[in-house]
Amino acid sequence: MRIPANKNLANKHVLLGVTGSIAAYKAAELVRRLRKGGAEVRVVLSAGGAEFVTPLTFQALSGNPLHSELLDTGAEAAMGHIELARWADAVVVAPASANVIARLAQGRADDLLAAVCLATEAPVAVAPAMNQQMWAHAATQDNLRKLRERGVHQFGPAAGDQACGESGLGRMLEAADITRHTAELFDTGALTGLRVLITAGPTREAIDPLRYLSNRSSGRMGYAVAQAAVEAGARVILISGPTALATPPRVERIDVRSAQDMHEAALSRAPGADIFIATAAVADYRPAAPAQQKIKKNTDTLTLQLTRNPDILADVAALPDGPFTVGFAAETEKLLEHAGEKLARKKLDMIAANHVGEGKGFEAEENALSVFDASGVIELPQAPKTQLARQLIALIAERYHPGS
Ligand code: CTP
């Protein structure tokens, strides 16, 4: 299969750390893909990694000498840990075993890979690979949270059958996915000069002056998308329903309450936008005639007549010369079918389908997305929403600038 060059990877120095996991064999394919993409690759093989794949394999595939010893005078003279740390434009640890994740979280410097990770100013990413119980253990999750808080990127893991015969989360992502995520580390200014309009959070539909109908949306995904878009160089307007979140730096925020307010705010700004991303959980219905005064409990039953709210996303997508439109679909079942149907019905350019439930979706820190457009589907596996948002923005930028 032909592996295309990638403008983000061209001439980049990628330092690949390979640690002790059965998935180490996939790192060989990763070296090949990174090089085909245009990157120069050096491999640091940990002692554990060397139990699974021979140094010679990586030496041959990377076209560079292999690095493994921290305190080998010969090796250090050729390229010591500080020089390697400076050489790297990115450090990718794949596979990252539970052990190396724990050691990186502790800030250890007692082997070459750990020392390089500590000494480098380049972005560091880990692609976890381990048994699903080890993955789920609170210690591993704590260690990864620590690393993420320090800005370490996390690629995957994926779910599926494992070498140990079990099945679950903990499989390392495929080499093609890790290559794509590595290229995304070098994304700068993918949306420079573009105006991005985003809706986020829930809406509140008044029943009377004190009560409303709403939903469990926290707004986190939309705020993360707004932040990622600003980081990619866009000018961002965030139309937000009521949330408890702080406005991301450099984002212009417009607060609204009801779906009708959000509709008005979005439709008035959409003609000036290049990209419209609808992450809001807009109430589909509102009370037809909200009471002017507080409703008293003087009857045994109470019937609320509801009326349909306008569809903000569909109306923006229908604008002549309107922006590139991206919808979200929160689904609990038949994800592919429902999201595909929404893409076509609302005439969108792209739709990101949320898997709601099981610690994902509403009110959760993490999510997973299936992103559809006319060319098919790309899976963004479970990850913190901030990281998913960056990946989604990279995909949107790629589709918005076709062929670049
Ligand atoms: N949306 C919108 N205005 C609405 C309703 C939804 O802009 N009145 C947007 C959401 O922000 C999201 C997408 O449309 O991007 C969701 O589509 P929708 O068909 O409303 O999905 P669900 O609410 O999940 O609807 P369904 O009941 O069909 O599953």
Short mmCIF file of C-alpha atoms and ligand atoms in Angstrom, two decimals:
data_model
loop_
_atom_site.label_atom_id
_atom_site.label_comp_id
_atom_site.label_asym_id
_atom_site.label_seq_id
_atom_site.Cartn_x
_atom_site.Cartn_y
_atom_site.Cartn_z
CA MET A 1 0.00 0.00 0.00
CA ARG A 2 1.27 3.46 -0.89
CA ILE A 3 1.74 5.70 2.15
CA PRO A 4 1.34 9.37 1.21
CA ALA A 5 3.84 12.03 2.25
CA ASN A 6 2.49 14.33 4.92
CA LYS A 7 3.37 18.02 4.85
CA ASN A 8 3.32 18.15 8.66
CA LEU A 9 5.87 15.35 8.94
CA ALA A 10 8.25 16.48 6.22
CA ASN A 11 11.78 16.81 7.63
CA LYS A 12 10.56 16.54 11.21
CA HIS A 13 12.72 14.71 13.74
CA VAL A 14 10.62 12.11 15.51
CA LEU A 15 12.17 10.27 18.42
CA LEU A 16 10.28 7.03 18.92
CA GLY A 17 10.48 5.34 22.32
CA VAL A 18 9.69 1.62 22.19
CA THR A 19 9.00 -0.06 25.54
CA GLY A 20 8.16 -3.51 26.79
CA SER A 21 4.84 -4.61 25.35
CA ILE A 22 3.72 -7.22 22.89
CA ALA A 23 2.62 -4.27 20.73
CA ALA A 24 6.31 -3.44 20.15
CA TYR A 25 6.08 -5.24 16.81
CA LYS A 26 3.65 -2.54 15.60
CA ALA A 27 6.36 0.05 16.26
CA ALA A 28 8.32 -1.35 13.31
CA GLU A 29 5.44 -0.46 10.98
CA LEU A 30 5.21 2.91 12.72
CA VAL A 31 8.85 3.72 11.90
CA ARG A 32 8.15 2.85 8.25
CA ARG A 33 5.07 5.06 8.09
CA LEU A 34 6.69 8.02 9.80
CA ARG A 35 9.59 7.86 7.36
CA LYS A 36 7.28 7.51 4.36
CA GLY A 37 5.44 10.53 5.68
CA GLY A 38 8.72 12.44 5.39
CA ALA A 39 10.02 12.37 8.98
CA GLU A 40 13.49 11.42 10.14
CA VAL A 41 13.22 8.81 12.88
CA ARG A 42 15.51 7.75 15.70
CA VAL A 43 14.50 4.93 18.01
CA VAL A 44 15.19 4.60 21.71
CA LEU A 45 14.59 1.00 22.71
CA SER A 46 14.06 0.31 26.41
CA ALA A 47 15.38 -2.87 27.99
CA GLY A 48 11.79 -4.17 28.10
CA GLY A 49 11.23 -3.28 24.45
CA ALA A 50 14.37 -5.21 23.44
CA GLU A 51 12.76 -8.36 24.86
CA PHE A 52 10.13 -8.15 22.12
CA VAL A 53 11.85 -6.71 19.04
CA THR A 54 15.51 -6.79 18.10
CA PRO A 55 17.58 -3.60 17.92
CA LEU A 56 18.57 -4.57 14.39
CA THR A 57 14.98 -4.27 13.16
CA PHE A 58 14.73 -0.65 14.23
CA GLN A 59 18.22 0.19 13.07
CA ALA A 60 17.43 -1.09 9.59
CA LEU A 61 13.98 0.51 9.36
CA SER A 62 14.94 3.91 10.78
CA GLY A 63 18.20 4.16 8.86
CA ASN A 64 19.78 5.54 12.03
CA PRO A 65 21.75 3.92 14.83
CA LEU A 66 19.62 2.64 17.66
CA HIS A 67 19.78 4.29 21.08
CA SER A 68 19.38 2.29 24.24
CA GLU A 69 21.98 3.03 26.90
CA LEU A 70 21.91 6.02 29.20
CA LEU A 71 25.42 5.73 30.57
CA ASP A 72 27.34 4.05 27.78
CA THR A 73 30.33 6.27 27.15
CA GLY A 74 30.54 5.34 23.46
CA ALA A 75 26.83 5.96 22.81
CA GLU A 76 26.76 9.13 24.86
CA ALA A 77 29.70 10.47 22.91
CA ALA A 78 27.88 9.83 19.61
CA MET A 79 24.59 11.36 20.73
CA GLY A 80 23.86 11.65 24.42
CA HIS A 81 20.48 12.01 26.07
CA ILE A 82 20.61 15.80 26.04
CA GLU A 83 21.50 15.91 22.37
CA LEU A 84 18.72 13.46 21.56
CA ALA A 85 16.29 15.56 23.58
CA ARG A 86 17.33 18.63 21.58
CA TRP A 87 17.31 16.76 18.26
CA ALA A 88 13.67 15.69 18.67
CA ASP A 89 10.83 17.79 17.26
CA ALA A 90 8.50 15.29 18.93
CA VAL A 91 8.94 12.32 21.24
CA VAL A 92 6.42 9.51 20.73
CA VAL A 93 6.44 6.58 23.14
CA ALA A 94 4.72 3.70 21.34
CA PRO A 95 4.02 1.27 22.78
CA ALA A 96 3.93 2.91 26.21
CA SER A 97 3.68 0.16 28.82
CA ALA A 98 2.00 0.73 32.20
CA ASN A 99 5.50 0.69 33.69
CA VAL A 100 6.92 3.44 31.48
CA ILE A 101 3.80 5.57 32.02
CA ALA A 102 4.31 5.25 35.79
CA ARG A 103 8.00 6.10 35.46
CA LEU A 104 7.32 9.15 33.28
CA ALA A 105 4.66 10.30 35.74
CA GLN A 106 7.27 10.11 38.50
CA GLY A 107 9.74 12.13 36.46
CA ARG A 108 12.42 9.41 36.65
CA ALA A 109 15.64 9.76 34.69
CA ASP A 110 17.14 6.33 35.22
CA ASP A 111 17.03 5.10 31.67
CA LEU A 112 17.62 6.76 28.33
CA LEU A 113 13.98 7.18 27.29
CA ALA A 114 12.87 8.60 30.65
CA ALA A 115 15.85 10.97 30.68
CA VAL A 116 15.10 12.19 27.15
CA CYS A 117 11.43 12.77 28.02
CA LEU A 118 12.52 14.82 31.00
CA ALA A 119 15.13 16.82 29.09
CA THR A 120 13.19 17.63 25.93
CA GLU A 121 11.23 20.77 25.13
CA ALA A 122 9.50 19.02 22.23
CA PRO A 123 5.95 17.70 22.58
CA VAL A 124 5.82 14.23 24.15
CA ALA A 125 3.10 11.70 23.33
CA VAL A 126 2.35 8.26 24.74
CA ALA A 127 0.44 5.49 22.96
CA PRO A 128 -0.56 3.17 25.81
CA ALA A 129 -0.53 -0.59 25.30
CA MET A 130 -1.39 -2.99 28.09
CA ASN A 131 -3.79 -5.55 29.48
CA GLN A 132 -7.25 -4.10 30.10
CA GLN A 133 -7.09 -4.61 33.88
CA MET A 134 -3.77 -2.79 34.06
CA TRP A 135 -5.27 -0.03 31.90
CA ALA A 136 -8.33 0.31 34.14
CA HIS A 137 -6.28 0.35 37.38
CA ALA A 138 -6.58 3.60 39.29
CA ALA A 139 -2.78 3.88 39.47
CA THR A 140 -2.46 3.86 35.67
CA GLN A 141 -5.32 6.31 35.26
CA ASP A 142 -3.80 8.63 37.90
CA ASN A 143 -0.43 8.49 36.19
CA LEU A 144 -1.94 9.36 32.82
CA ARG A 145 -3.97 12.21 34.29
CA LYS A 146 -0.73 13.61 35.73
CA LEU A 147 1.00 13.33 32.36
CA ARG A 148 -1.91 14.98 30.53
CA GLU A 149 -1.93 17.82 33.03
CA ARG A 150 1.73 18.36 32.20
CA GLY A 151 0.85 18.60 28.52
CA VAL A 152 1.81 15.08 27.46
CA HIS A 153 -0.37 13.92 24.55
CA GLN A 154 -2.15 10.59 24.75
CA PHE A 155 -2.86 8.56 21.61
CA GLY A 156 -5.49 5.91 22.34
CA PRO A 157 -5.65 3.17 23.46
CA ALA A 158 -8.23 1.30 21.40
CA ALA A 159 -10.54 -1.47 22.57
CA GLY A 160 -10.54 -5.01 21.25
CA ASP A 161 -8.99 -8.44 21.59
CA GLN A 162 -5.74 -8.52 23.51
CA ALA A 163 -2.68 -10.74 23.25
CA CYS A 164 -3.40 -12.05 26.76
CA GLY A 165 -6.71 -13.51 25.53
CA GLU A 166 -8.84 -10.84 27.20
CA SER A 167 -10.81 -8.16 25.48
CA GLY A 168 -11.21 -4.48 26.37
CA LEU A 169 -9.45 -1.12 26.37
CA GLY A 170 -5.68 -1.19 26.26
CA ARG A 171 -4.73 -2.15 22.70
CA MET A 172 -2.22 0.17 21.13
CA LEU A 173 -3.61 2.21 18.23
CA GLU A 174 -2.63 1.05 14.76
CA ALA A 175 0.53 2.52 13.23
CA ALA A 176 -1.50 4.53 10.70
CA ASP A 177 -3.47 6.25 13.51
CA ILE A 178 -0.34 7.02 15.53
CA THR A 179 1.29 8.46 12.40
CA ARG A 180 -1.73 10.73 11.84
CA HIS A 181 -1.75 11.88 15.47
CA THR A 182 2.00 12.51 15.33
CA ALA A 183 1.48 14.69 12.26
CA GLU A 184 -1.21 16.59 14.18
CA LEU A 185 1.36 17.48 16.86
CA PHE A 186 2.95 19.76 14.27
CA ASP A 187 -0.29 21.47 13.32
CA THR A 188 0.15 25.16 13.66
CA GLY A 189 -2.17 27.70 12.28
CA ALA A 190 -4.33 25.25 10.34
CA LEU A 191 -7.23 27.71 10.68
CA THR A 192 -5.26 30.96 10.53
CA GLY A 193 -7.38 33.87 9.35
CA LEU A 194 -10.65 31.89 9.44
CA ARG A 195 -13.72 32.87 11.40
CA VAL A 196 -15.26 30.01 13.35
CA LEU A 197 -18.70 30.16 14.95
CA ILE A 198 -19.53 27.56 17.59
CA THR A 199 -22.67 26.79 19.60
CA ALA A 200 -22.21 25.03 22.94
CA GLY A 201 -23.96 23.88 26.09
CA PRO A 202 -27.62 23.25 26.80
CA THR A 203 -30.54 25.57 26.18
CA ARG A 204 -33.19 26.43 28.76
CA GLU A 205 -36.82 26.60 27.69
CA ALA A 206 -38.97 28.63 30.06
CA ILE A 207 -42.04 26.99 31.63
CA ASP A 208 -42.72 29.97 33.88
CA PRO A 209 -40.46 32.70 35.35
CA LEU A 210 -38.82 30.17 37.73
CA ARG A 211 -38.72 26.89 35.83
CA TYR A 212 -37.36 25.58 32.61
CA LEU A 213 -36.84 22.46 30.51
CA SER A 214 -33.19 21.64 29.80
CA ASN A 215 -30.74 18.75 29.42
CA ARG A 216 -27.50 17.41 30.90
CA SER A 217 -25.05 18.99 28.46
CA SER A 218 -22.05 20.48 30.34
CA GLY A 219 -20.74 22.44 27.35
CA ARG A 220 -17.27 20.90 27.80
CA MET A 221 -16.96 19.56 24.27
CA GLY A 222 -17.96 22.89 22.69
CA TYR A 223 -15.60 24.87 24.91
CA ALA A 224 -12.77 22.47 24.10
CA VAL A 225 -13.52 22.86 20.37
CA ALA A 226 -13.49 26.66 20.78
CA GLN A 227 -10.10 26.50 22.50
CA ALA A 228 -8.65 24.15 19.88
CA ALA A 229 -9.90 26.43 17.08
CA VAL A 230 -8.27 29.48 18.68
CA GLU A 231 -5.03 27.52 19.11
CA ALA A 232 -5.21 26.69 15.39
CA GLY A 233 -5.28 30.40 14.61
CA ALA A 234 -9.00 31.03 14.08
CA ARG A 235 -11.06 33.95 15.33
CA VAL A 236 -13.73 32.25 17.39
CA ILE A 237 -17.21 33.29 18.47
CA LEU A 238 -18.76 30.91 21.00
CA ILE A 239 -22.54 31.13 21.42
CA SER A 240 -23.11 29.45 24.74
CA GLY A 241 -26.13 28.27 26.65
CA PRO A 242 -25.84 28.35 30.48
CA THR A 243 -22.73 26.46 31.66
CA ALA A 244 -20.36 26.61 34.62
CA LEU A 245 -17.28 26.87 32.39
CA ALA A 246 -14.74 29.66 32.05
CA THR A 247 -14.41 31.26 28.62
CA PRO A 248 -11.25 29.99 26.91
CA PRO A 249 -8.63 32.73 26.33
CA ARG A 250 -9.10 34.80 23.14
CA VAL A 251 -12.60 33.42 22.52
CA GLU A 252 -15.47 35.88 22.12
CA ARG A 253 -18.44 34.50 24.03
CA ILE A 254 -22.10 35.36 23.57
CA ASP A 255 -24.40 34.07 26.32
CA VAL A 256 -27.88 32.90 25.43
CA ARG A 257 -30.57 30.92 27.22
CA SER A 258 -33.23 29.51 24.94
CA ALA A 259 -33.02 27.75 21.60
CA GLN A 260 -34.71 30.74 19.99
CA ASP A 261 -32.06 33.12 21.42
CA MET A 262 -29.33 30.79 20.20
CA HIS A 263 -30.96 30.58 16.77
CA GLU A 264 -31.09 34.35 16.47
CA ALA A 265 -27.48 34.79 17.64
CA ALA A 266 -26.20 32.09 15.28
CA LEU A 267 -28.15 33.15 12.19
CA SER A 268 -27.11 36.76 12.58
CA ARG A 269 -23.40 35.83 12.71
CA ALA A 270 -23.26 32.83 10.38
CA PRO A 271 -23.03 34.85 7.13
CA GLY A 272 -19.67 36.24 8.34
CA ALA A 273 -18.31 32.84 9.39
CA ASP A 274 -16.17 30.41 7.41
CA ILE A 275 -16.91 27.41 9.62
CA PHE A 276 -19.92 26.69 11.83
CA ILE A 277 -19.64 23.96 14.49
CA ALA A 278 -22.87 23.06 16.31
CA THR A 279 -21.94 21.30 19.54
CA ALA A 280 -24.90 22.67 21.51
CA ALA A 281 -27.52 20.31 22.88
CA VAL A 282 -30.43 22.40 21.69
CA ALA A 283 -33.83 21.58 23.17
CA ASP A 284 -35.95 20.21 20.33
CA TYR A 285 -39.15 21.53 21.93
CA ARG A 286 -40.17 24.45 24.14
CA PRO A 287 -43.31 25.13 26.14
CA ALA A 288 -45.76 26.62 23.64
CA ALA A 289 -46.98 29.33 26.00
CA PRO A 290 -44.70 29.91 29.02
CA ALA A 291 -46.72 31.18 31.98
CA GLN A 292 -46.17 34.83 32.83
CA GLN A 293 -46.49 34.08 36.55
CA LYS A 294 -45.28 31.14 38.64
CA ILE A 295 -47.49 28.10 38.02
CA LYS A 296 -49.26 27.08 41.27
CA LYS A 297 -49.78 23.44 42.20
CA ASN A 298 -53.54 23.62 42.36
CA THR A 299 -54.30 20.70 40.07
CA ASP A 300 -53.38 16.98 40.32
CA THR A 301 -51.98 16.84 36.86
CA LEU A 302 -50.42 19.41 34.64
CA THR A 303 -50.02 19.19 30.90
CA LEU A 304 -47.40 21.19 29.10
CA GLN A 305 -48.02 21.86 25.45
CA LEU A 306 -44.70 21.84 23.60
CA THR A 307 -43.84 23.29 20.25
CA ARG A 308 -40.86 22.56 17.96
CA ASN A 309 -37.80 24.79 18.16
CA PRO A 310 -36.09 25.96 14.99
CA ASP A 311 -33.16 23.79 13.89
CA ILE A 312 -30.17 26.14 14.12
CA LEU A 313 -27.75 23.84 12.34
CA ALA A 314 -30.10 23.03 9.44
CA ASP A 315 -30.92 26.71 8.99
CA VAL A 316 -27.24 27.70 8.90
CA ALA A 317 -26.49 24.84 6.47
CA ALA A 318 -29.29 26.10 4.20
CA LEU A 319 -27.84 29.62 3.92
CA PRO A 320 -26.73 30.47 0.39
CA ASP A 321 -22.89 30.74 0.46
CA GLY A 322 -23.08 29.70 4.11
CA PRO A 323 -20.15 28.43 6.18
CA PHE A 324 -18.69 24.91 6.20
CA THR A 325 -21.06 23.21 8.65
CA VAL A 326 -20.19 20.59 11.24
CA GLY A 327 -22.91 18.97 13.35
CA PHE A 328 -22.80 16.75 16.39
CA ALA A 329 -25.04 13.78 17.00
CA ALA A 330 -25.44 12.29 20.45
CA GLU A 331 -26.59 8.72 20.01
CA THR A 332 -27.19 5.82 22.35
CA GLU A 333 -27.74 3.28 19.54
CA LYS A 334 -27.40 2.78 15.77
CA LEU A 335 -24.71 5.44 15.69
CA LEU A 336 -23.68 5.06 12.06
CA GLU A 337 -27.21 4.95 10.72
CA HIS A 338 -28.52 7.95 12.67
CA ALA A 339 -25.48 10.16 12.13
CA GLY A 340 -25.37 9.38 8.40
CA GLU A 341 -29.04 10.22 8.14
CA LYS A 342 -28.50 13.58 9.91
CA LEU A 343 -25.56 14.44 7.65
CA ALA A 344 -27.75 13.97 4.58
CA ARG A 345 -30.99 15.43 5.95
CA LYS A 346 -29.42 18.62 7.29
CA LYS A 347 -27.07 18.89 4.26
CA LEU A 348 -23.97 19.17 6.44
CA ASP A 349 -20.32 19.04 5.41
CA MET A 350 -19.38 16.89 8.40
CA ILE A 351 -20.94 15.29 11.47
CA ALA A 352 -19.25 14.07 14.65
CA ALA A 353 -21.20 11.31 16.34
CA ASN A 354 -20.95 10.96 20.12
CA HIS A 355 -21.32 7.67 21.87
CA VAL A 356 -23.40 8.65 24.90
CA GLY A 357 -23.25 6.55 28.06
CA GLU A 358 -20.60 4.33 29.74
CA GLY A 359 -18.53 7.28 30.96
CA LYS A 360 -18.67 9.06 27.63
CA GLY A 361 -20.69 11.94 26.23
CA PHE A 362 -22.72 14.22 28.44
CA GLU A 363 -21.12 15.37 31.72
CA ALA A 364 -18.08 13.14 31.10
CA GLU A 365 -14.45 14.25 30.83
CA GLU A 366 -13.79 11.87 27.97
CA ASN A 367 -15.51 10.99 24.76
CA ALA A 368 -15.04 9.11 21.52
CA LEU A 369 -16.19 10.37 18.14
CA SER A 370 -17.01 8.87 14.77
CA VAL A 371 -16.56 11.67 12.24
CA PHE A 372 -18.42 11.35 8.93
CA ASP A 373 -18.30 13.30 5.74
CA ALA A 374 -18.88 12.55 2.09
CA SER A 375 -15.61 10.58 1.94
CA GLY A 376 -16.43 8.16 4.79
CA VAL A 377 -15.81 7.82 8.48
CA ILE A 378 -12.80 8.44 10.74
CA GLU A 379 -12.82 7.06 14.27
CA LEU A 380 -11.36 9.22 17.03
CA PRO A 381 -10.99 6.78 19.95
CA GLN A 382 -11.81 7.60 23.55
CA ALA A 383 -9.68 10.46 24.86
CA PRO A 384 -10.03 13.57 27.00
CA LYS A 385 -12.39 16.07 25.33
CA THR A 386 -9.61 18.66 24.98
CA GLN A 387 -7.54 16.24 22.95
CA LEU A 388 -10.46 15.03 20.85
CA ALA A 389 -11.32 18.65 20.11
CA ARG A 390 -7.80 19.22 18.72
CA GLN A 391 -8.10 16.15 16.54
CA LEU A 392 -11.52 17.24 15.30
CA ILE A 393 -10.23 20.73 14.47
CA ALA A 394 -7.34 19.15 12.54
CA LEU A 395 -9.82 17.05 10.54
CA ILE A 396 -12.05 20.06 9.86
CA ALA A 397 -9.03 22.08 8.69
CA GLU A 398 -7.99 19.23 6.40
CA ARG A 399 -11.46 19.04 4.81
CA TYR A 400 -11.87 22.81 4.66
CA HIS A 401 -8.59 23.17 2.73
CA PRO A 402 -8.90 20.21 0.39
CA GLY A 403 -5.69 19.18 -1.33
CA SER A 404 -3.42 21.35 0.80
N1 CTP B 1 -29.17 21.25 16.54
C1 CTP B 1 -29.43 22.57 16.31
N2 CTP B 1 -30.68 23.09 16.56
C2 CTP B 1 -31.65 22.29 17.01
C3 CTP B 1 -31.40 20.93 17.26
C4 CTP B 1 -30.13 20.44 17.02
O1 CTP B 1 -28.52 23.32 15.90
N3 CTP B 1 -32.85 22.80 17.24
C5 CTP B 1 -27.84 20.72 16.23
C6 CTP B 1 -27.04 20.27 17.42
O2 CTP B 1 -26.23 21.31 17.91
C7 CTP B 1 -26.22 19.13 16.84
C8 CTP B 1 -27.17 18.51 15.85
O3 CTP B 1 -28.04 19.56 15.46
O4 CTP B 1 -25.10 19.60 16.13
C9 CTP B 1 -27.96 17.39 16.42
O5 CTP B 1 -28.95 17.03 15.53
P1 CTP B 1 -30.39 16.54 15.98
O6 CTP B 1 -31.03 16.01 14.77
O7 CTP B 1 -31.15 17.56 16.70
O8 CTP B 1 -29.95 15.46 16.95
P2 CTP B 1 -30.69 14.98 18.19
O9 CTP B 1 -31.07 16.11 19.10
O10 CTP B 1 -29.81 13.95 18.74
O11 CTP B 1 -32.01 14.54 17.46
P3 CTP B 1 -32.79 13.20 17.32
O12 CTP B 1 -33.90 13.42 18.24
O13 CTP B 1 -33.15 13.21 15.88
O14 CTP B 1 -31.84 12.09 17.68
#
